[in-house]
PDB file of C-alpha atoms in Angstrom:
ATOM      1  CA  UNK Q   1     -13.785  21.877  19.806  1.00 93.00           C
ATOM      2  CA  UNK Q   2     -14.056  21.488  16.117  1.00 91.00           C
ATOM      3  CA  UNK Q   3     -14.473  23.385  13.101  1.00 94.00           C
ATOM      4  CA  UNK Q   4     -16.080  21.528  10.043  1.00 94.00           C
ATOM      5  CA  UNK Q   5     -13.936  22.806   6.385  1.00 93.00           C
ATOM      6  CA  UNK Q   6     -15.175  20.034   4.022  1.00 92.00           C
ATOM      7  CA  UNK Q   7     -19.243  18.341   4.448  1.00 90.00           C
ATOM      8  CA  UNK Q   8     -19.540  16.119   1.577  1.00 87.00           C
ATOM      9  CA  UNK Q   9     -20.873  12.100   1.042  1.00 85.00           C
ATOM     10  CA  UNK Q  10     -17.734  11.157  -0.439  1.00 90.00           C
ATOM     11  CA  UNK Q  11     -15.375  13.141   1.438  1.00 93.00           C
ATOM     12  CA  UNK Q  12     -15.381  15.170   4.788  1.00 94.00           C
ATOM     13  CA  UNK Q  13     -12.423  17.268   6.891  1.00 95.00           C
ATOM     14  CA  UNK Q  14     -12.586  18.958  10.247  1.00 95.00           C
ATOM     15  CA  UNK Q  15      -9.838  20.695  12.428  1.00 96.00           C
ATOM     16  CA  UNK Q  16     -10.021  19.590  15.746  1.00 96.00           C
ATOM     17  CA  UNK Q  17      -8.666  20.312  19.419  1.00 96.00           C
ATOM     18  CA  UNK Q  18      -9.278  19.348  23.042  1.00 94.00           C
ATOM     19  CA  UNK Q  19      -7.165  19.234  26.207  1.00 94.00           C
ATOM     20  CA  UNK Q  20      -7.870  17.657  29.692  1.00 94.00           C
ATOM     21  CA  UNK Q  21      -5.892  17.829  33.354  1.00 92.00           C
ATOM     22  CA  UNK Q  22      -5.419  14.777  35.803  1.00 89.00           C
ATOM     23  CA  UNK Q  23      -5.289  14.767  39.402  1.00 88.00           C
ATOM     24  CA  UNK Q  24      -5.340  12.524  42.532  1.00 87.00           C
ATOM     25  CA  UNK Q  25      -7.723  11.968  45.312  1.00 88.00           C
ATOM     26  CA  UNK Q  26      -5.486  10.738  47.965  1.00 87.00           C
ATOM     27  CA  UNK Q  27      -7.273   8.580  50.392  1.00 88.00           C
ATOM     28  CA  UNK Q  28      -4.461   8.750  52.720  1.00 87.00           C
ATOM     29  CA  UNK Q  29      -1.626  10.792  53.227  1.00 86.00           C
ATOM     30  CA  UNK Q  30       1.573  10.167  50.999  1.00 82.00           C
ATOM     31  CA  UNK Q  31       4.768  11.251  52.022  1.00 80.00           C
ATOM     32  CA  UNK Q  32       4.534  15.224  53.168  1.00 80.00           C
ATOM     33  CA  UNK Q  33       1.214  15.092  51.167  1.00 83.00           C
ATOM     34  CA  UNK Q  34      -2.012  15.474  53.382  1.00 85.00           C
ATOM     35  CA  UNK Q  35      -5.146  13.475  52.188  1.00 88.00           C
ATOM     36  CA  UNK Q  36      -7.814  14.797  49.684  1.00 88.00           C
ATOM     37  CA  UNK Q  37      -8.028  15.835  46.389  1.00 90.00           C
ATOM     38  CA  UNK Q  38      -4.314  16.767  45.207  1.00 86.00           C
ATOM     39  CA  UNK Q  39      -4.815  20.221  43.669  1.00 88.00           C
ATOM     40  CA  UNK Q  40      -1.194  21.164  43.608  1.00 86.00           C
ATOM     41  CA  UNK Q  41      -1.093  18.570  41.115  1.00 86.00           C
ATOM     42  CA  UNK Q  42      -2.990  21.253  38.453  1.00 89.00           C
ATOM     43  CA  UNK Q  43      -1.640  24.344  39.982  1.00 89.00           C
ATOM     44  CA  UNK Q  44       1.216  26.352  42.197  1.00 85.00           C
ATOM     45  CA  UNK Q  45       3.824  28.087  41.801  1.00 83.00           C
ATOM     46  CA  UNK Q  46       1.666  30.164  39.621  1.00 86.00           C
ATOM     47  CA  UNK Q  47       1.187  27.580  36.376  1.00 88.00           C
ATOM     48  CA  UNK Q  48      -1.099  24.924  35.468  1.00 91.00           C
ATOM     49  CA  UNK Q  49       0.481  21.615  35.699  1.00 90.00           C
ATOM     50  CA  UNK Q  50      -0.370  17.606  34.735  1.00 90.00           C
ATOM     51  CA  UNK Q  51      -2.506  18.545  31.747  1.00 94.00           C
ATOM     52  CA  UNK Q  52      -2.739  17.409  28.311  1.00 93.00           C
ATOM     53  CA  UNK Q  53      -3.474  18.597  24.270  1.00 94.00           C
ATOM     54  CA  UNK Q  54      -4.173  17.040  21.195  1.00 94.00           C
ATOM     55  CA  UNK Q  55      -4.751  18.767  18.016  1.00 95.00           C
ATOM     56  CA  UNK Q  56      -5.191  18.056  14.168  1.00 96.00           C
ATOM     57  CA  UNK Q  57      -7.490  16.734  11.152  1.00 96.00           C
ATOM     58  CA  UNK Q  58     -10.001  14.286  11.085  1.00 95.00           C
ATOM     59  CA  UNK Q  59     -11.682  12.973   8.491  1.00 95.00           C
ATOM     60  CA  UNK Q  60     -13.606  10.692   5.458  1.00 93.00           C
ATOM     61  CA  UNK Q  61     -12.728   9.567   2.196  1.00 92.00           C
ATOM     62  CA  UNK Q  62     -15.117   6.805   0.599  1.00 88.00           C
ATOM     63  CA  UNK Q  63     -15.197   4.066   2.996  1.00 88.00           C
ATOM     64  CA  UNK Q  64     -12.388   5.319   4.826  1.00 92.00           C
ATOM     65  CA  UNK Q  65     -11.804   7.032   8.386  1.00 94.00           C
ATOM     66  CA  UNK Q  66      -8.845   8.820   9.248  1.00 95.00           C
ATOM     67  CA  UNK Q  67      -7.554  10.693  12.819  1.00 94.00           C
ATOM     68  CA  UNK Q  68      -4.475  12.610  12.787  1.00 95.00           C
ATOM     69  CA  UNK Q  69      -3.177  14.237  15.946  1.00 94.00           C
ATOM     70  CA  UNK Q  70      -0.472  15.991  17.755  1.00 94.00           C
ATOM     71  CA  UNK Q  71      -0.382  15.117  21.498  1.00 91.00           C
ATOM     72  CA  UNK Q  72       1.285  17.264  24.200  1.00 91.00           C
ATOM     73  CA  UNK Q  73       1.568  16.460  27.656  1.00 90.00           C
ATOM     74  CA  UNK Q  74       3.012  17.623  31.008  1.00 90.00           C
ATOM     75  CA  UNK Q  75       3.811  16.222  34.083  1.00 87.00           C
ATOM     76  CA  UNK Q  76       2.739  12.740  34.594  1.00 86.00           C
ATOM     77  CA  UNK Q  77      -0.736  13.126  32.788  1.00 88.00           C
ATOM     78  CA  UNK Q  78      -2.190  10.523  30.734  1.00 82.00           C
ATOM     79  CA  UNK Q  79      -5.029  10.775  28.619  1.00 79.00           C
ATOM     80  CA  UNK Q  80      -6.491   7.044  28.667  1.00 76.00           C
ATOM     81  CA  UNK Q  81      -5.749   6.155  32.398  1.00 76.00           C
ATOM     82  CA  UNK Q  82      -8.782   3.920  32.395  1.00 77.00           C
ATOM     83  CA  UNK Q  83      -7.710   1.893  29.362  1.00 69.00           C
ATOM     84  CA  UNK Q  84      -8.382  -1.635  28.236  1.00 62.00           C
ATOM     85  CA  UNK Q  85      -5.007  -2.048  30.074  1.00 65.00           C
ATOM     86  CA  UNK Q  86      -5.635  -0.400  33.327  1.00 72.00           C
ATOM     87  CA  UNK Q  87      -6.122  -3.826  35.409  1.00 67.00           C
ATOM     88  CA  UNK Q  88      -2.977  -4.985  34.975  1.00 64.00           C
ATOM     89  CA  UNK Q  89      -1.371  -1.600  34.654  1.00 71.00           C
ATOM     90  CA  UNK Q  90      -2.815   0.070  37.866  1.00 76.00           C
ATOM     91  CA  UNK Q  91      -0.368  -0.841  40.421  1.00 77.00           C
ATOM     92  CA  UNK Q  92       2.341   0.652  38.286  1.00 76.00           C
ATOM     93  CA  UNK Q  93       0.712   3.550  37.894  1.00 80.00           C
ATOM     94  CA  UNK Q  94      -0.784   3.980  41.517  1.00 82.00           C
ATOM     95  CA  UNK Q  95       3.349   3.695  42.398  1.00 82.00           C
ATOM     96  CA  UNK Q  96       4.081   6.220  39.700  1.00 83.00           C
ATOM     97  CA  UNK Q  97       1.894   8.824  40.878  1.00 83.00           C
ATOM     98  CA  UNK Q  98       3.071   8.050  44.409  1.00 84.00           C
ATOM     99  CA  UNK Q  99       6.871   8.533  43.870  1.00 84.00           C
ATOM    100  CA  UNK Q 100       5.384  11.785  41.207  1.00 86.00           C
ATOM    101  CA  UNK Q 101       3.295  13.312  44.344  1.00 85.00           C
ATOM    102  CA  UNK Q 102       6.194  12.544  46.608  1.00 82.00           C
ATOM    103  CA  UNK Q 103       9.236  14.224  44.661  1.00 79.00           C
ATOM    104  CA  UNK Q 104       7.466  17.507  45.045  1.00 70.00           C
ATOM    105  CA  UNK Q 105       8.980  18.899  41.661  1.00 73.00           C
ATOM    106  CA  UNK Q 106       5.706  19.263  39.622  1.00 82.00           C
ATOM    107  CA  UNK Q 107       6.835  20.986  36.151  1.00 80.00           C
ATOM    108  CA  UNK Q 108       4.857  22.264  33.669  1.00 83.00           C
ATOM    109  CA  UNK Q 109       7.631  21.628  30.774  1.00 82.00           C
ATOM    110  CA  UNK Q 110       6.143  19.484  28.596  1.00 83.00           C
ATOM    111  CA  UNK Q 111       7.378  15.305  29.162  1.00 81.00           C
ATOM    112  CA  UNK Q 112       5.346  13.816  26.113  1.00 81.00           C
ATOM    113  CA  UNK Q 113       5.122  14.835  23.044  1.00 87.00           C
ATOM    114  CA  UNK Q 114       3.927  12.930  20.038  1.00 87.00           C
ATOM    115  CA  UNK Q 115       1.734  12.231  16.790  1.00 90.00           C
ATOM    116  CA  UNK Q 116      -1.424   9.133  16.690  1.00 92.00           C
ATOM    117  CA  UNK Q 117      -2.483   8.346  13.811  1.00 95.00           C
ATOM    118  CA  UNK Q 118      -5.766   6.353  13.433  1.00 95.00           C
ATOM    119  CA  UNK Q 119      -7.490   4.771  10.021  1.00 96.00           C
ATOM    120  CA  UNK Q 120     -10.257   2.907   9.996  1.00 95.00           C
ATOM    121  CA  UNK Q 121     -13.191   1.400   7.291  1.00 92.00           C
ATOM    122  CA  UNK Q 122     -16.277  -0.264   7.239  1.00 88.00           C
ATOM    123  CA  UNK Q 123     -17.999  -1.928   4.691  1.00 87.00           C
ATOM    124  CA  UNK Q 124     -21.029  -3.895   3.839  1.00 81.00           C
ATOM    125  CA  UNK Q 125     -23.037  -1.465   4.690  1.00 80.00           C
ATOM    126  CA  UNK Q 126     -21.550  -0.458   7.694  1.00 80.00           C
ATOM    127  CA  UNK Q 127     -21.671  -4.241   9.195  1.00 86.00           C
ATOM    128  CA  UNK Q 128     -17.485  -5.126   8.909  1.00 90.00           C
ATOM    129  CA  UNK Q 129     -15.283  -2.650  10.269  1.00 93.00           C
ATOM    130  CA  UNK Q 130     -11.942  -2.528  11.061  1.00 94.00           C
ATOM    131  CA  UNK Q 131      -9.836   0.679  13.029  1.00 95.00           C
ATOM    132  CA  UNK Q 132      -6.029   0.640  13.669  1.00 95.00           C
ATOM    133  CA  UNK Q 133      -4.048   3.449  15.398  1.00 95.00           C
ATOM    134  CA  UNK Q 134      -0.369   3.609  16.505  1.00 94.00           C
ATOM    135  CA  UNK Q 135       1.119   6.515  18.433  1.00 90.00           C
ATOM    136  CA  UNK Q 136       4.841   7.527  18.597  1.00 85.00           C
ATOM    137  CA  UNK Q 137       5.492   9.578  21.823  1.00 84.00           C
ATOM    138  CA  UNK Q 138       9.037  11.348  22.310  1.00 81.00           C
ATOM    139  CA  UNK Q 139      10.631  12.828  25.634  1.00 77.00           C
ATOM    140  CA  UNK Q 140      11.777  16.260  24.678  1.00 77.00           C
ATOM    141  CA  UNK Q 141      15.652  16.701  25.214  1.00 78.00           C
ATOM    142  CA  UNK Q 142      16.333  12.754  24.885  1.00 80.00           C
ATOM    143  CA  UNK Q 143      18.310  10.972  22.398  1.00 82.00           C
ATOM    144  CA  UNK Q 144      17.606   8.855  19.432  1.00 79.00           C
ATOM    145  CA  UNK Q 145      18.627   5.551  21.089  1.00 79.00           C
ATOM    146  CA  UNK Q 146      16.621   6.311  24.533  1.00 80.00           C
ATOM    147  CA  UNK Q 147      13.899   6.941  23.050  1.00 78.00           C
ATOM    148  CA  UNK Q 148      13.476   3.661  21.142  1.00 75.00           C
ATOM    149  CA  UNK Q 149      14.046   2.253  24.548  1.00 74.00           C
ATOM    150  CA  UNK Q 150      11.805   3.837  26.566  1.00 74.00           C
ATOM    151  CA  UNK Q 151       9.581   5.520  24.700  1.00 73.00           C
ATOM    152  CA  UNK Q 152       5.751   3.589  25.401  1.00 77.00           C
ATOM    153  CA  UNK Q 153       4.472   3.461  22.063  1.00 86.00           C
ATOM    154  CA  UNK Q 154       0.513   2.779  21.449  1.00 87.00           C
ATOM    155  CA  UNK Q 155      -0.499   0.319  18.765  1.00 91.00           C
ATOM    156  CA  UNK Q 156      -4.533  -0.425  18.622  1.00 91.00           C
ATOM    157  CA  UNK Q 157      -6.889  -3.038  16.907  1.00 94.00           C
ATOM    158  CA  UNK Q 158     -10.306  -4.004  16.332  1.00 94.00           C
ATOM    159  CA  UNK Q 159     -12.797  -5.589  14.333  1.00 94.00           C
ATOM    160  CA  UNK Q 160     -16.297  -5.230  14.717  1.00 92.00           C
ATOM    161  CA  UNK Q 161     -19.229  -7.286  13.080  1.00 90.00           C
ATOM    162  CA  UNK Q 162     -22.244  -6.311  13.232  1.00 87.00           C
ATOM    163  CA  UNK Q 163     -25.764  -7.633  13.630  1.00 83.00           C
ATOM    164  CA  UNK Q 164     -26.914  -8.736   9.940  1.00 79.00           C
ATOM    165  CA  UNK Q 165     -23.470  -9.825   8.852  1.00 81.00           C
ATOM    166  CA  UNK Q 166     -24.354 -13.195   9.053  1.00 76.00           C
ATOM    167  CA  UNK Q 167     -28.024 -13.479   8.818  1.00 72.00           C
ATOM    168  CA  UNK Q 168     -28.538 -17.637   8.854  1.00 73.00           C
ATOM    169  CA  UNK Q 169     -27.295 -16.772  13.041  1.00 75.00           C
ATOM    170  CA  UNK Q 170     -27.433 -13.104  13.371  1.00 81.00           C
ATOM    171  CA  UNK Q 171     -24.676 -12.458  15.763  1.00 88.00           C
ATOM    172  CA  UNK Q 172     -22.755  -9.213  16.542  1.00 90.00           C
ATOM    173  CA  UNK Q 173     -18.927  -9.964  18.064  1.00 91.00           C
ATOM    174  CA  UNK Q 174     -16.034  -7.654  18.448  1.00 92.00           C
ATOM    175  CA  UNK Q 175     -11.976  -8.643  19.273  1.00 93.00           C
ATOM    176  CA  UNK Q 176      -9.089  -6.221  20.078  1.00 91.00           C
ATOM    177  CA  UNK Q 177      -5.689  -5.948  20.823  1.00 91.00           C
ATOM    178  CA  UNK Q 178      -4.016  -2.768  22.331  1.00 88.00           C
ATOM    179  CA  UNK Q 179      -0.211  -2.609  23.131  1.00 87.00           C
ATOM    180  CA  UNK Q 180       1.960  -0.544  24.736  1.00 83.00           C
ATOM    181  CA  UNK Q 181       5.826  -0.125  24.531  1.00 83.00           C
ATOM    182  CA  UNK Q 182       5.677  -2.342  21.234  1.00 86.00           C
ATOM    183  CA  UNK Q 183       8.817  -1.014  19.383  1.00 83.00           C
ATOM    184  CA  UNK Q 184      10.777  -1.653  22.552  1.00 81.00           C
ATOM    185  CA  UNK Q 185      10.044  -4.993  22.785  1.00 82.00           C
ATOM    186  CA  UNK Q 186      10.677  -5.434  19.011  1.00 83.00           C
ATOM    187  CA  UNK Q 187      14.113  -3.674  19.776  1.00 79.00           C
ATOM    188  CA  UNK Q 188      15.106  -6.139  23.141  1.00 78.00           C
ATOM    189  CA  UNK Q 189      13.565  -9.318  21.089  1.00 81.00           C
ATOM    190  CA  UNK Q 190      10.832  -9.507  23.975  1.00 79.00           C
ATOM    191  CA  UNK Q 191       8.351  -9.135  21.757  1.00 82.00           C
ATOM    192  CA  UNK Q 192       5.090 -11.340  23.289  1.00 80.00           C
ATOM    193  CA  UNK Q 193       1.762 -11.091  21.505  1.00 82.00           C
ATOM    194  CA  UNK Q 194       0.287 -10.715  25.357  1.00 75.00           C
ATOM    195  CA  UNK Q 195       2.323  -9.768  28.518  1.00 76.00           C
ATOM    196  CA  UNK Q 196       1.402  -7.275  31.146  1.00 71.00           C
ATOM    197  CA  UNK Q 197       1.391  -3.938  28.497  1.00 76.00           C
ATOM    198  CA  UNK Q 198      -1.310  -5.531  26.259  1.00 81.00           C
ATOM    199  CA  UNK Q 199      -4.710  -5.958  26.245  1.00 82.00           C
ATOM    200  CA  UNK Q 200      -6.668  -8.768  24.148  1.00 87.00           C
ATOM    201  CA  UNK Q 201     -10.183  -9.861  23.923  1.00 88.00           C
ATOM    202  CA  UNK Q 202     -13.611  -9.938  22.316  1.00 90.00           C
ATOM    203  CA  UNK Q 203     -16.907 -11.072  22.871  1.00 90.00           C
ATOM    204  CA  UNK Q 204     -20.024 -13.216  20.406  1.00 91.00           C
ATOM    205  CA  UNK Q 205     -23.541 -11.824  20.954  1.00 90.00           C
ATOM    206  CA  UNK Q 206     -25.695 -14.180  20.311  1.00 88.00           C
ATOM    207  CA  UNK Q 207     -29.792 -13.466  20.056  1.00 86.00           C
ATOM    208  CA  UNK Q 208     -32.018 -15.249  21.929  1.00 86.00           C
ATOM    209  CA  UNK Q 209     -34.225 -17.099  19.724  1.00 84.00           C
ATOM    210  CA  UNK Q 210     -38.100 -15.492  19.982  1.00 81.00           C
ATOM    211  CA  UNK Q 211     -37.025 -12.878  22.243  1.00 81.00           C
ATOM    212  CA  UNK Q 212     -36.059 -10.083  20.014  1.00 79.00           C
ATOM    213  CA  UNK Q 213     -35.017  -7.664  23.412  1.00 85.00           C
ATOM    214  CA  UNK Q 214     -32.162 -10.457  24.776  1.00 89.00           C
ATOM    215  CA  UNK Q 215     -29.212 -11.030  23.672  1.00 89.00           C
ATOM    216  CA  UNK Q 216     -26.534 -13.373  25.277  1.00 90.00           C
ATOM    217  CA  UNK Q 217     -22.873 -12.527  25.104  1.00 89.00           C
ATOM    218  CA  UNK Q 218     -19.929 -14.507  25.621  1.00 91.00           C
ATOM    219  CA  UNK Q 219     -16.641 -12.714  26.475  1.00 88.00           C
ATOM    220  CA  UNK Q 220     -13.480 -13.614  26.436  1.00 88.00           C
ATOM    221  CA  UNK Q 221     -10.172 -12.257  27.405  1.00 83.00           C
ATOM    222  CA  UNK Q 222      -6.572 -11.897  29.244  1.00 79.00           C
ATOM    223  CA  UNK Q 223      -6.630 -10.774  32.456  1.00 74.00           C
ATOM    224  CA  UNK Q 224      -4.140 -10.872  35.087  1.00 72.00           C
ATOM    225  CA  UNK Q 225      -3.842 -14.325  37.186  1.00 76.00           C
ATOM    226  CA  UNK Q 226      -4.543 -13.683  41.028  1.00 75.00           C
ATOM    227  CA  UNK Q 227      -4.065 -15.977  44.142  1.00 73.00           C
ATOM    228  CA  UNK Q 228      -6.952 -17.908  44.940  1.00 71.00           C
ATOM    229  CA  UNK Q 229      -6.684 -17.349  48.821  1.00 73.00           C
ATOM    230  CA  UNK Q 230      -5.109 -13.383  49.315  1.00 70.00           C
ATOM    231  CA  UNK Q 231      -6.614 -12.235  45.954  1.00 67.00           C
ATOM    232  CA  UNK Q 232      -3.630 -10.806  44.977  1.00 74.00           C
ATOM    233  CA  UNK Q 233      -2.311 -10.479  41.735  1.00 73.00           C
ATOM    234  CA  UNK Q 234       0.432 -13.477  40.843  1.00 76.00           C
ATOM    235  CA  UNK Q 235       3.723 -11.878  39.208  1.00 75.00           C
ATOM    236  CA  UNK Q 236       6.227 -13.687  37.461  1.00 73.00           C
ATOM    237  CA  UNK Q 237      10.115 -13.846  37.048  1.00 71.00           C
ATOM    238  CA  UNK Q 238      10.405 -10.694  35.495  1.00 67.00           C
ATOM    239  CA  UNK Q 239       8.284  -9.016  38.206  1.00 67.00           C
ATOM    240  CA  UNK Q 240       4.960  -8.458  35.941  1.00 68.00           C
ATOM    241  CA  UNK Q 241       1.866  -9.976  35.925  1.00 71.00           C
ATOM    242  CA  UNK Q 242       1.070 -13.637  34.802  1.00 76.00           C
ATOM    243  CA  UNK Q 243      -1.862 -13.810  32.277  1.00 77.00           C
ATOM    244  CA  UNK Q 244      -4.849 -16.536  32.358  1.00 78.00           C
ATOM    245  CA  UNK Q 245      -7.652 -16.884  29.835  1.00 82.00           C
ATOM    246  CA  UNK Q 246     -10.786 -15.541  31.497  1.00 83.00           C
ATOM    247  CA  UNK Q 247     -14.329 -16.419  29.834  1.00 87.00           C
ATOM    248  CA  UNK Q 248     -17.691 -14.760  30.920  1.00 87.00           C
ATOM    249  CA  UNK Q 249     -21.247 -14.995  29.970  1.00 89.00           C
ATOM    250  CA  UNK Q 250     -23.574 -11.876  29.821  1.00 86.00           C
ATOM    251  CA  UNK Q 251     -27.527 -11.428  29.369  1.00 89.00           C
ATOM    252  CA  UNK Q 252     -28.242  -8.107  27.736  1.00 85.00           C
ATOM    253  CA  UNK Q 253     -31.738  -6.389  27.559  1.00 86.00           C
ATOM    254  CA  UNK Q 254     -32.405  -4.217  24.958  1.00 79.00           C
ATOM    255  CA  UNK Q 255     -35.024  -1.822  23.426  1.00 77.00           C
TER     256      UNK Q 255
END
């Protein structure tokens, strides 16, 4: 839902406010659990449970985008499951939701709360663009000092060019870098630019020359390392996935 206050060229500002739930389709049984959708998950005991808010302002100022939002969350919800991060975050959270579906204690007191705050600006006409966003969640009824270490921060990047930027080649590319739990691993001096909580990439899209309809696009990224007989994912020392450079090429049809 939203609810438009200021409509202008220069400058625009909306109120704002949606909420989701998350569940689990259990193929087998877990635990005490039969298999099948998990509805208990979003209701018993006479409450909705594993659901999420977010609420705030959004809005323009000259070249400038901005997002600012208060998140609330209960149980084990999250509202970007299928992130850029999700392949190499998956098996954690397929054993999260296992132990969560397990314990049997599904509470609808809240377990996240936070603010994200997003900016971003484009300019020459719209062809350069750049968005960051960072998000702060808190555990409700924790201290100061646990939360800086466990709390699993959000910090997001990209840049996006756009077709006509460069017109001697006329290529469109994009890179970004997501991270999560990045003022804990400033705080334990683990920082990594990529390890198993962040996502980097891009891609180049390249125009094919006298076919105005195809494009060809090289992408690029880390992605977790995985045996080349069982298919399984390699981990290292510290019990998280090893990263490899993975390069792909794509043909793209267009109208």
């Amino acid at each position: 839902l939203d609810l438009p206050i200021i409509e202008g060229d220069f400058m625009s500002l909306r109120l704002f406010a949606e909420g989701a739930a998350e569940t689990e389709w259990l193929r087998d049984a877990v635990g005490d659990h039969d298999a099948g959708l998990a509805l208990d998950l979003l209701y018993s005991d006479g409450s909705f449970k594993n659901w999420g808010a977010a609420g705030g302002l959004m809005g323009r100022v000259a070249i400038l985008n901005w997002r600012l939002e208060y998140r609330y969350y209960t149980g084990i919800f999250r509202p970007s499951l299928f992130d850029s991060t999700y392949d190499k975050s998956r098996v954690e959270n397929a054993i999260a939701y296992s132990n969560y579906i397990t314990s049997g204690g599904y509470s609808d007191a809240p377990t996240v709360m936070g603010v994200y705050g997003e900016g971003s600006f484009s300019i020459m006409k719209d062809k350069l663009s750049m968005t960051l966003g960072y998000m702060w969640p808190w555990t409700p009824g924790k201290t100061a000092t646990w939360q800086l270490a466990n709390a699993q921060d959000e910090f997001h990047a990209r840049l996006v060019v756009q077709k006509g930027l460069i017109p001697i080649f006329d290529v469109a590319g994009a890179i970004f870098y997501d991270k999560h739990g990045l003022v804990q691993s400033i705080r334990d001096d683990s920082f990594q630019f990529l390890d198993a909580n962040t996502s980097f990439g891009g891609e180049l899209v390249i125009p094919v020359p006298k076919t105005p309809m195809l494009d060809v696009a090289v992408i690029f990224a880390a992605v977790p390392e995985r045996n080349d007989k069982s298919g399984q994912i390699v981990l290292g020392s510290d019990g998280l996935p090893t990263l490899k450079p993975s390069i792909s090429f794509e043909t793209r049809l267009h109208f």
